[in-house]
CSV table of C-alpha atoms and ligand atoms in Angstrom, one decimal:
chain,number,residue,atom,x,y,z
A,1,MET,CA,-8.3,22.2,10.3
A,2,LYS,CA,-11.8,22.7,11.9
A,3,GLU,CA,-14.1,19.9,11.9
A,4,ALA,CA,-16.9,21.8,10.2
A,5,GLN,CA,-14.6,22.9,7.4
A,6,ILE,CA,-13.6,19.3,6.7
A,7,LEU,CA,-17.2,18.0,6.8
A,8,ASN,CA,-18.5,20.8,4.7
A,9,GLY,CA,-15.8,20.3,2.2
A,10,TYR,CA,-16.4,16.7,2.0
A,11,GLU,CA,-20.2,17.1,1.4
A,12,ILE,CA,-19.5,19.3,-1.5
A,13,ALA,CA,-17.0,16.9,-2.9
A,14,LYS,CA,-19.3,14.0,-2.4
A,15,GLU,CA,-22.0,15.6,-4.4
A,16,ARG,CA,-19.6,16.7,-7.1
A,17,TYR,CA,-18.2,13.1,-7.5
A,18,ALA,CA,-21.7,11.6,-7.4
A,19,ALA,CA,-22.7,13.6,-10.4
A,20,ILE,CA,-20.2,11.8,-12.5
A,21,GLY,CA,-21.0,8.4,-11.0
A,22,VAL,CA,-18.4,8.1,-8.3
A,23,ASP,CA,-19.1,7.1,-4.7
A,24,THR,CA,-16.7,8.8,-2.4
A,25,ASP,CA,-17.8,6.9,0.7
A,26,LYS,CA,-17.0,3.7,-1.0
A,27,ALA,CA,-13.6,5.0,-2.1
A,28,VAL,CA,-12.7,6.1,1.4
A,29,ALA,CA,-13.8,2.7,2.8
A,30,GLU,CA,-11.5,1.0,0.2
A,31,LEU,CA,-8.6,3.1,1.0
A,32,GLU,CA,-9.1,2.4,4.7
A,33,LYS,CA,-8.5,-1.3,4.0
A,34,GLN,CA,-5.5,-0.8,1.8
A,35,GLN,CA,-2.4,-1.8,3.8
A,36,ILE,CA,0.9,-0.3,3.0
A,37,SER,CA,4.1,-2.1,3.9
A,38,LEU,CA,6.4,0.4,5.6
A,39,HIS,CA,10.0,-0.4,4.7
A,40,CYS,CA,11.9,-0.5,8.0
A,41,TRP,CA,15.1,0.6,6.3
A,42,GLN,CA,14.1,4.2,6.0
A,43,THR,CA,14.6,4.5,9.8
A,44,ASP,CA,18.4,3.8,9.6
A,45,ASP,CA,19.7,4.2,6.1
A,46,VAL,CA,19.6,0.5,5.3
A,47,ILE,CA,22.3,-0.4,7.9
A,48,GLY,CA,20.5,-3.0,10.2
A,49,PHE,CA,21.8,-4.6,13.3
A,50,GLU,CA,24.2,-7.3,11.9
A,51,SER,CA,27.6,-5.8,12.0
A,52,GLY,CA,27.2,-2.2,10.7
A,53,GLU,CA,29.0,-3.2,7.5
A,54,ALA,CA,28.9,-0.3,5.0
A,55,LEU,CA,25.9,-0.4,2.5
A,56,SER,CA,27.1,-2.2,-0.7
A,57,GLY,CA,25.4,-4.1,-3.5
A,58,GLY,CA,24.6,-1.4,-5.9
A,59,ILE,CA,22.5,0.7,-3.6
A,60,GLN,CA,23.3,3.9,-1.7
A,61,THR,CA,21.8,6.3,0.7
A,62,THR,CA,22.9,9.9,0.7
A,63,GLY,CA,22.7,12.6,3.4
A,64,ASN,CA,23.5,12.6,7.1
A,65,TYR,CA,20.5,14.3,8.7
A,66,PRO,CA,20.7,13.8,12.4
A,67,GLY,CA,18.5,11.3,14.2
A,68,ARG,CA,19.1,8.0,12.5
A,69,ALA,CA,17.7,5.0,14.5
A,70,ARG,CA,20.8,3.2,15.9
A,71,ASN,CA,19.3,0.1,17.4
A,72,ILE,CA,16.2,-2.1,17.4
A,73,ASP,CA,14.4,-0.1,20.1
A,74,GLU,CA,14.9,3.1,18.1
A,75,VAL,CA,13.6,1.5,14.9
A,76,ARG,CA,10.6,0.3,16.7
A,77,SER,CA,9.9,3.5,18.5
A,78,ASP,CA,10.1,5.4,15.1
A,79,LEU,CA,7.7,3.0,13.5
A,80,GLU,CA,5.3,3.2,16.4
A,81,PHE,CA,5.3,7.0,16.1
A,82,VAL,CA,4.8,6.8,12.3
A,83,LYS,CA,1.8,4.7,12.9
A,84,THR,CA,0.1,7.5,14.9
A,85,LEU,CA,0.2,9.8,11.9
A,86,LEU,CA,-1.2,7.4,9.3
A,87,ALA,CA,-4.8,6.4,8.7
A,88,GLY,CA,-5.4,2.7,8.1
A,89,ASN,CA,-3.6,-0.5,9.4
A,90,HIS,CA,-0.2,-1.0,7.8
A,91,ARG,CA,2.6,-3.5,7.6
A,92,VAL,CA,6.2,-3.4,8.4
A,93,ASN,CA,8.7,-4.8,5.9
A,94,LEU,CA,11.8,-6.2,7.5
A,95,HIS,CA,15.1,-7.1,6.0
A,96,GLU,CA,17.1,-10.1,7.4
A,97,ILE,CA,19.8,-7.7,8.8
A,98,TYR,CA,17.2,-6.2,11.1
A,99,GLY,CA,17.0,-9.4,13.2
A,100,ASP,CA,17.1,-9.3,17.0
A,101,PHE,CA,20.6,-10.9,17.2
A,102,GLY,CA,21.0,-10.3,21.0
A,103,GLY,CA,24.5,-8.8,20.6
A,104,LYS,CA,25.9,-11.9,18.9
A,105,PHE,CA,27.1,-12.2,15.3
A,106,VAL,CA,24.7,-14.5,13.4
A,107,ASP,CA,25.9,-15.1,9.9
A,108,ARG,CA,23.4,-15.2,7.1
A,109,ASP,CA,23.5,-18.9,6.5
A,110,LYS,CA,22.7,-19.5,10.2
A,111,VAL,CA,19.8,-17.2,10.7
A,112,GLY,CA,16.6,-18.6,12.1
A,113,VAL,CA,13.1,-17.9,13.4
A,114,GLU,CA,14.5,-17.2,16.9
A,115,CYS,CA,16.1,-14.0,15.6
A,116,PHE,CA,12.7,-12.6,14.8
A,117,GLU,CA,10.6,-13.7,17.7
A,118,SER,CA,10.7,-10.3,19.4
A,119,TRP,CA,9.7,-8.7,16.1
A,120,VAL,CA,6.6,-11.0,15.9
A,121,GLN,CA,5.7,-10.1,19.4
A,122,TRP,CA,6.2,-6.4,18.8
A,123,ALA,CA,4.1,-6.5,15.6
A,124,LYS,CA,1.3,-8.2,17.5
A,125,GLU,CA,1.3,-5.6,20.3
A,126,ASN,CA,1.3,-2.8,17.8
A,127,ASN,CA,-1.2,-4.2,15.3
A,128,PHE,CA,1.3,-4.4,12.4
A,129,LYS,CA,1.6,-7.3,10.0
A,130,LEU,CA,5.1,-8.2,9.0
A,131,ASP,CA,6.7,-8.7,5.5
A,132,PHE,CA,10.2,-9.9,5.0
A,133,ASN,CA,13.3,-9.7,2.7
A,134,SER,CA,16.4,-11.9,2.4
A,135,THR,CA,19.6,-9.7,2.4
A,136,SER,CA,22.3,-10.4,-0.1
A,137,PHE,CA,24.0,-7.0,0.1
A,138,SER,CA,26.5,-5.6,2.6
A,139,HIS,CA,28.2,-8.8,3.4
A,140,PRO,CA,31.8,-10.1,2.7
A,141,LYS,CA,30.4,-12.8,0.5
A,142,SER,CA,28.2,-10.4,-1.5
A,143,GLY,CA,30.8,-9.6,-4.2
A,144,ASP,CA,29.3,-9.0,-7.6
A,145,LEU,CA,27.4,-12.3,-7.8
A,146,SER,CA,25.5,-14.1,-5.0
A,147,LEU,CA,22.8,-16.5,-6.2
A,148,SER,CA,24.2,-16.5,-9.7
A,149,ASN,CA,27.8,-17.2,-8.6
A,150,PRO,CA,29.6,-20.0,-10.5
A,151,ASP,CA,31.5,-20.8,-7.3
A,152,PRO,CA,29.4,-23.5,-5.6
A,153,ALA,CA,30.5,-22.5,-2.1
A,154,ILE,CA,29.3,-18.9,-2.5
A,155,ARG,CA,26.1,-19.9,-4.3
A,156,GLU,CA,25.3,-22.4,-1.7
A,157,PHE,CA,25.8,-19.9,1.1
A,158,TRP,CA,23.2,-17.6,-0.5
A,159,ILE,CA,20.8,-20.4,-1.3
A,160,GLU,CA,21.0,-21.5,2.3
A,161,HIS,CA,20.4,-17.9,3.5
A,162,THR,CA,17.4,-17.5,1.2
A,163,LYS,CA,15.9,-20.8,2.2
A,164,ARG,CA,16.1,-19.9,5.9
A,165,CYS,CA,14.6,-16.5,5.2
A,166,ARG,CA,11.6,-18.2,3.6
A,167,ARG,CA,11.1,-20.3,6.7
A,168,ILE,CA,11.3,-17.2,8.8
A,169,ALA,CA,8.7,-15.6,6.7
A,170,ASP,CA,6.6,-18.6,6.9
A,171,ALA,CA,6.7,-18.5,10.7
A,172,MET,CA,5.7,-14.8,10.7
A,173,GLY,CA,2.8,-15.4,8.4
A,174,LYS,CA,1.5,-18.2,10.6
A,175,ALA,CA,1.9,-16.2,13.7
A,176,GLN,CA,0.0,-13.2,12.2
A,177,ASN,CA,-2.6,-15.4,10.4
A,178,ASP,CA,-1.9,-13.6,7.2
A,179,PRO,CA,0.8,-14.4,4.6
A,180,CYS,CA,4.1,-12.7,5.0
A,181,ILE,CA,5.3,-11.4,1.7
A,182,MET,CA,9.0,-12.1,1.2
A,183,ASN,CA,10.9,-10.3,-1.4
A,184,ILE,CA,14.1,-11.6,-3.0
A,185,TRP,CA,16.3,-9.0,-4.6
A,186,VAL,CA,19.8,-9.8,-5.5
A,187,HIS,CA,22.2,-7.2,-6.7
A,188,ASP,CA,24.1,-9.6,-9.0
A,189,GLY,CA,25.6,-8.0,-12.0
A,190,SER,CA,28.7,-6.6,-13.5
A,191,LYS,CA,30.4,-3.2,-13.9
A,192,ASP,CA,31.7,-3.7,-17.4
A,193,THR,CA,31.0,-5.6,-20.6
A,194,THR,CA,30.0,-9.1,-19.8
A,195,VAL,CA,30.3,-12.0,-22.2
A,196,ASN,CA,28.7,-14.8,-20.3
A,197,ARG,CA,25.3,-13.1,-19.8
A,198,LYS,CA,23.2,-16.2,-20.3
A,199,TYR,CA,25.4,-18.3,-18.1
A,200,TYR,CA,24.8,-16.3,-14.9
A,201,ARG,CA,21.1,-16.2,-15.6
A,202,GLU,CA,21.0,-20.0,-15.9
A,203,ILE,CA,22.7,-20.2,-12.5
A,204,LEU,CA,20.2,-17.7,-11.0
A,205,ALA,CA,17.2,-19.6,-12.4
A,206,GLU,CA,18.6,-22.9,-11.0
A,207,SER,CA,19.3,-21.3,-7.5
A,208,LEU,CA,15.8,-19.9,-7.4
A,209,ASP,CA,14.2,-23.2,-8.5
A,210,GLU,CA,16.1,-24.8,-5.6
A,211,ILE,CA,15.0,-22.2,-3.1
A,212,LEU,CA,11.4,-22.2,-4.1
A,213,LYS,CA,11.1,-26.0,-3.9
A,214,GLU,CA,10.0,-26.0,-0.3
A,215,GLU,CA,6.2,-25.4,0.1
A,216,LEU,CA,5.6,-22.8,2.9
A,217,PRO,CA,1.9,-21.9,3.1
A,218,GLY,CA,2.4,-19.0,5.7
A,219,MET,CA,4.4,-16.9,3.2
A,220,LYS,CA,4.4,-15.7,-0.4
A,221,THR,CA,7.7,-15.2,-2.3
A,222,CYS,CA,8.2,-12.3,-4.8
A,223,LEU,CA,11.1,-11.5,-7.0
A,224,GLU,CA,12.4,-8.1,-7.8
A,225,ALA,CA,13.8,-7.1,-11.2
A,226,LYS,CA,16.3,-4.3,-11.7
A,227,LEU,CA,17.9,-2.2,-14.4
A,228,PHE,CA,21.3,-1.6,-12.9
A,229,GLY,CA,23.2,-1.0,-9.7
A,230,ILE,CA,25.9,1.5,-8.8
A,231,GLY,CA,29.2,-0.2,-9.7
A,232,LEU,CA,27.2,-2.8,-11.6
A,233,GLU,CA,26.1,-0.7,-14.5
A,234,SER,CA,26.7,-2.9,-17.6
A,235,TYR,CA,24.9,-6.0,-16.7
A,236,THR,CA,22.2,-7.1,-14.2
A,237,VAL,CA,21.5,-10.9,-14.0
A,238,GLY,CA,18.0,-10.4,-12.6
A,239,SER,CA,16.8,-8.0,-15.3
A,240,MET,CA,13.2,-7.3,-16.2
A,241,ASP,CA,13.1,-9.9,-19.0
A,242,PHE,CA,14.7,-12.4,-16.7
A,243,PHE,CA,12.1,-12.0,-14.0
A,244,GLU,CA,9.2,-11.6,-16.3
A,245,GLY,CA,10.0,-14.8,-17.8
A,246,TYR,CA,10.8,-16.5,-14.6
A,247,CYS,CA,7.8,-15.3,-12.6
A,248,ALA,CA,5.4,-16.1,-15.6
A,249,THR,CA,6.6,-19.6,-16.0
A,250,ARG,CA,7.0,-20.5,-12.3
A,251,LYS,CA,3.9,-18.5,-11.3
A,252,VAL,CA,5.7,-16.4,-8.7
A,253,ILE,CA,4.8,-12.8,-7.6
A,254,TYR,CA,6.7,-10.2,-9.6
A,255,THR,CA,8.0,-7.1,-7.6
A,256,LEU,CA,7.8,-4.0,-9.6
A,257,ASP,CA,10.0,-1.3,-8.1
A,258,THR,CA,9.1,2.0,-9.8
A,259,GLY,CA,12.8,3.1,-9.6
A,260,HIS,CA,14.0,0.2,-11.7
A,261,TYR,CA,13.2,1.0,-15.2
A,262,GLU,CA,14.6,3.2,-18.1
A,263,PRO,CA,13.8,6.9,-17.2
A,264,THR,CA,11.4,7.3,-20.1
A,265,GLU,CA,9.7,3.9,-19.7
A,266,ASN,CA,6.0,4.0,-18.8
A,267,VAL,CA,6.2,1.8,-15.7
A,268,ALA,CA,2.4,2.0,-15.2
A,269,ASP,CA,1.7,0.3,-18.5
A,270,LYS,CA,3.5,-2.9,-17.3
A,271,VAL,CA,0.7,-3.6,-14.9
A,272,ALA,CA,-1.9,-4.6,-17.4
A,273,SER,CA,0.5,-7.0,-19.0
A,274,LEU,CA,2.0,-8.6,-15.9
A,275,LEU,CA,-1.3,-9.2,-14.3
A,276,LEU,CA,-2.1,-11.5,-17.2
A,277,PHE,CA,0.8,-13.7,-16.6
A,278,VAL,CA,1.9,-13.6,-12.9
A,279,PRO,CA,-0.2,-14.5,-9.9
A,280,GLU,CA,0.2,-11.1,-8.1
A,281,LEU,CA,2.3,-8.0,-7.9
A,282,MET,CA,4.4,-6.7,-5.1
A,283,LEU,CA,5.0,-2.9,-5.5
A,284,HIS,CA,8.1,-1.0,-4.3
A,285,VAL,CA,6.8,2.5,-4.7
A,286,SER,CA,9.8,4.8,-5.0
A,287,ARG,CA,10.9,7.9,-7.0
A,288,PRO,CA,13.9,7.8,-9.2
A,289,ILE,CA,15.6,11.0,-10.1
A,290,ARG,CA,17.8,10.5,-13.2
A,291,TRP,CA,18.6,7.0,-11.8
A,292,ASP,CA,17.3,4.6,-9.1
A,293,SER,CA,18.0,7.2,-6.5
A,294,ASP,CA,15.3,6.1,-4.1
A,295,HIS,CA,13.9,9.6,-3.4
A,296,VAL,CA,10.8,10.0,-1.1
A,297,THR,CA,7.7,9.0,-2.9
A,298,ILE,CA,5.4,11.9,-3.8
A,299,MET,CA,2.1,12.3,-5.6
A,300,ASN,CA,3.5,12.6,-9.1
A,301,ASP,CA,2.4,11.5,-12.5
A,302,PRO,CA,4.2,8.1,-12.6
A,303,THR,CA,2.7,7.1,-9.2
A,304,LEU,CA,-0.8,8.3,-10.0
A,305,GLU,CA,-0.6,6.4,-13.2
A,306,LEU,CA,0.6,3.3,-11.6
A,307,PHE,CA,-2.4,3.1,-9.2
A,308,LYS,CA,-4.8,4.2,-12.0
A,309,GLU,CA,-3.7,1.3,-14.0
A,310,LEU,CA,-4.1,-1.1,-11.1
A,311,VAL,CA,-7.7,0.0,-10.5
A,312,ARG,CA,-8.5,0.1,-14.1
A,313,ALA,CA,-7.2,-3.4,-14.5
A,314,ASP,CA,-9.1,-4.5,-11.3
A,315,GLY,CA,-5.7,-5.4,-10.0
A,316,LEU,CA,-5.5,-3.6,-6.7
A,317,LYS,CA,-6.6,-6.7,-4.8
A,318,ARG,CA,-3.8,-8.6,-6.5
A,319,ALA,CA,-1.2,-6.1,-5.5
A,320,HIS,CA,0.8,-5.8,-2.3
A,321,VAL,CA,1.7,-2.2,-1.9
A,322,GLY,CA,5.1,-1.4,-0.3
A,323,LEU,CA,7.4,1.5,-0.2
A,324,ASP,CA,11.1,1.5,-1.0
A,325,TYR,CA,13.2,4.6,-0.6
A,326,PHE,CA,15.9,5.7,1.7
A,327,ASP,CA,16.5,9.4,2.1
A,328,ALA,CA,19.0,10.3,4.8
A,329,SER,CA,19.1,14.0,3.9
A,330,ILE,CA,15.8,15.1,5.6
A,331,ASN,CA,14.0,14.1,8.8
A,332,ARG,CA,13.5,10.3,8.2
A,333,ILE,CA,10.1,10.2,9.9
A,334,GLY,CA,9.0,13.0,7.8
A,335,ALA,CA,10.2,11.0,4.8
A,336,TYR,CA,8.0,8.1,5.8
A,337,ILE,CA,4.8,10.2,6.3
A,338,ILE,CA,5.3,12.1,3.0
A,339,GLY,CA,5.8,8.9,1.1
A,340,THR,CA,3.0,6.8,2.7
A,341,ARG,CA,0.5,9.7,2.5
A,342,ALA,CA,1.5,10.4,-1.1
A,343,THR,CA,0.9,6.7,-1.9
A,344,GLN,CA,-2.5,6.9,-0.2
A,345,LYS,CA,-3.3,10.0,-2.2
A,346,CYS,CA,-2.5,8.2,-5.4
A,347,ILE,CA,-4.6,5.2,-4.5
A,348,LEU,CA,-7.5,7.5,-3.6
A,349,SER,CA,-7.2,9.4,-6.8
A,350,ALA,CA,-7.4,6.1,-8.7
A,351,LEU,CA,-10.4,5.0,-6.7
A,352,LEU,CA,-12.2,8.3,-7.5
A,353,GLU,CA,-11.8,8.0,-11.2
A,354,PRO,CA,-15.1,8.1,-13.1
A,355,LEU,CA,-14.2,4.7,-14.6
A,356,ALA,CA,-17.7,3.6,-15.6
A,357,LYS,CA,-18.3,6.7,-17.7
A,358,LEU,CA,-14.8,6.6,-19.2
A,359,ARG,CA,-15.2,3.0,-20.2
A,360,GLU,CA,-18.6,3.8,-21.8
A,361,TYR,CA,-17.0,6.5,-23.9
A,362,GLU,CA,-14.2,4.3,-24.9
A,363,ALA,CA,-16.4,1.5,-26.0
A,364,ASN,CA,-18.5,3.9,-28.1
A,365,GLY,CA,-15.4,5.4,-29.7
A,366,GLN,CA,-16.2,8.8,-28.1
A,367,TYR,CA,-12.6,9.8,-27.7
A,368,PHE,CA,-13.1,13.5,-27.3
A,369,GLN,CA,-15.4,12.8,-24.5
A,370,ARG,CA,-13.0,10.3,-22.9
A,371,LEU,CA,-10.2,12.8,-23.0
A,372,ALA,CA,-12.3,15.7,-21.7
A,373,LEU,CA,-13.6,13.7,-18.7
A,374,LEU,CA,-10.0,12.6,-17.9
A,375,GLU,CA,-9.0,16.2,-17.9
A,376,GLU,CA,-11.9,17.4,-15.8
A,377,ALA,CA,-11.3,14.6,-13.3
A,378,LYS,CA,-7.9,16.1,-12.5
A,379,THR,CA,-9.4,19.2,-10.9
A,380,LEU,CA,-12.3,17.6,-8.9
A,381,PRO,CA,-12.2,18.3,-5.1
A,382,PHE,CA,-10.0,15.3,-4.4
A,383,GLY,CA,-8.2,17.1,-1.5
A,384,ALA,CA,-11.5,17.4,0.5
A,385,VAL,CA,-12.0,13.6,0.3
A,386,PHE,CA,-8.4,13.0,1.5
A,387,ASP,CA,-8.8,15.4,4.4
A,388,TYR,CA,-12.0,13.6,5.3
A,389,PHE,CA,-10.3,10.2,5.2
A,390,ASN,CA,-7.6,11.3,7.7
A,391,TRP,CA,-10.1,13.1,9.9
A,392,LYS,CA,-12.4,10.1,10.0
A,393,ASN,CA,-9.4,8.0,11.2
A,394,ASN,CA,-8.2,10.4,13.9
A,395,VAL,CA,-4.9,11.3,12.4
A,396,PRO,CA,-3.6,14.8,11.5
A,397,VAL,CA,-5.3,16.4,8.6
A,398,GLY,CA,-3.3,18.2,5.9
A,399,GLU,CA,-0.1,19.8,7.0
A,400,GLU,CA,-0.9,19.3,10.7
A,401,TYR,CA,1.5,16.4,10.8
A,402,ILE,CA,4.5,18.7,10.3
A,403,SER,CA,4.4,20.0,13.8
A,404,CYS,CA,3.9,16.6,15.2
A,405,ILE,CA,7.1,15.5,13.6
A,406,GLU,CA,8.9,18.6,14.7
A,407,GLN,CA,7.9,17.7,18.2
A,408,TYR,CA,9.1,14.1,17.9
A,409,GLU,CA,12.4,15.4,16.6
A,410,LYS,CA,12.7,17.8,19.5
A,411,ASP,CA,11.9,15.1,22.0
A,412,VAL,CA,13.4,12.1,20.5
A,413,THR,CA,15.5,12.0,17.3
A,414,SER,CA,17.5,15.2,18.0
A,415,LYS,CA,18.9,13.5,21.2
A,416,ARG,CA,20.4,10.5,19.4
B,501,RNT,C1,17.3,-2.3,-4.6
B,501,RNT,C2,15.9,-2.8,-4.4
B,501,RNT,C3,15.7,-3.4,-3.1
B,501,RNT,C4,16.2,-2.6,-1.9
B,501,RNT,C5,15.8,-3.1,-0.6
B,501,RNT,C6,16.6,-2.5,0.5
B,501,RNT,O1,17.5,-1.6,-5.8
B,501,RNT,O2,15.0,-1.8,-4.7
B,501,RNT,O3,14.3,-3.5,-3.0
B,501,RNT,O4,16.0,-1.3,-2.0
B,501,RNT,O5,15.8,-4.4,-0.6
B,502,ZN,ZN1,13.0,-2.2,-4.3
């Protein structure tokens, strides 16, 4: 797109928004500050570098598009390329199985900071901040139950793993002078009718209490709830109710993965309740199609609503925004850019809402006016502001990134 076109479009948009009390420059500045945690597992279909064990634990990737990253250098090179196509400074979200194990097998109860030193170094060189995840899936000891396992040996193994991961996250946070956000998701559940439902939840709560005992100022822990997993359809130990209660009573960050709720549930509406009772939120922005299918995030109604609710609740500053999908059926780098830019579009759209006026209408009981303005806001020249945002940050504007990704595919990923 031509520079003059972008700037003219922006000037018109700026005036139009100003007329309803919205400052577009301010919204763009806020969006520039909003970091998005890029989930490293989109590069290689959640395989990692531990042993190449098949993905298990209720999650699944589908597709075999060529060009999957096969080793640590390829994951890093893909992420470095991704960075060139995104405005703003972002984070990289690592799973434990993406450690730099130096060709050796390091079991999960033996992992330590040394396995992530090269990541810390790489992140520093590339101006990324790191986030982290313990990994309880894809392991011979995963089974159906990990932290909620009645067998003390298995439970201890996973407690030890998770404690070590928290220490790794702490070291990352200290090295980058910014807390590393560590997510704990365990797949624990059961395929069929379960009668001891409360029992496993008691064990999970006990395990988590044990894990969280250690004070680690360089990191923050968050806990992810889920509806069900593949092969674990009837019962999920770490359900919504479980983690809402746990996070509220223990004051722990709640991870809201948009793929983890009933298909007709209004996920966005959870934000304004959760923010009253948990310290912060971690978001896994995803797109479920019929189930938790982890499709590439797009600018759709649920995602728009999610960020509108966050802005309306003044909660964006209490939310850590991350992505969580794994699509192996299309160009994986393309999947990153579509999803990250879609998330940025949804955030921008929320920041451009004429909130002051809408609140005034609501307070006065002027409900026709409120609905009318919400409708009109949908067709304001939002795209011109998003184009300007990308132009201002020297990254491709609009569909220009398609050819950049095609070029990278030609030069790099197609040769794998
Ligand atoms: C699984 C959870 C979890 C994983 C990642 C790989 O349903 O969403 O966040 O996707 O940890
Ligand atoms: Zn998730």
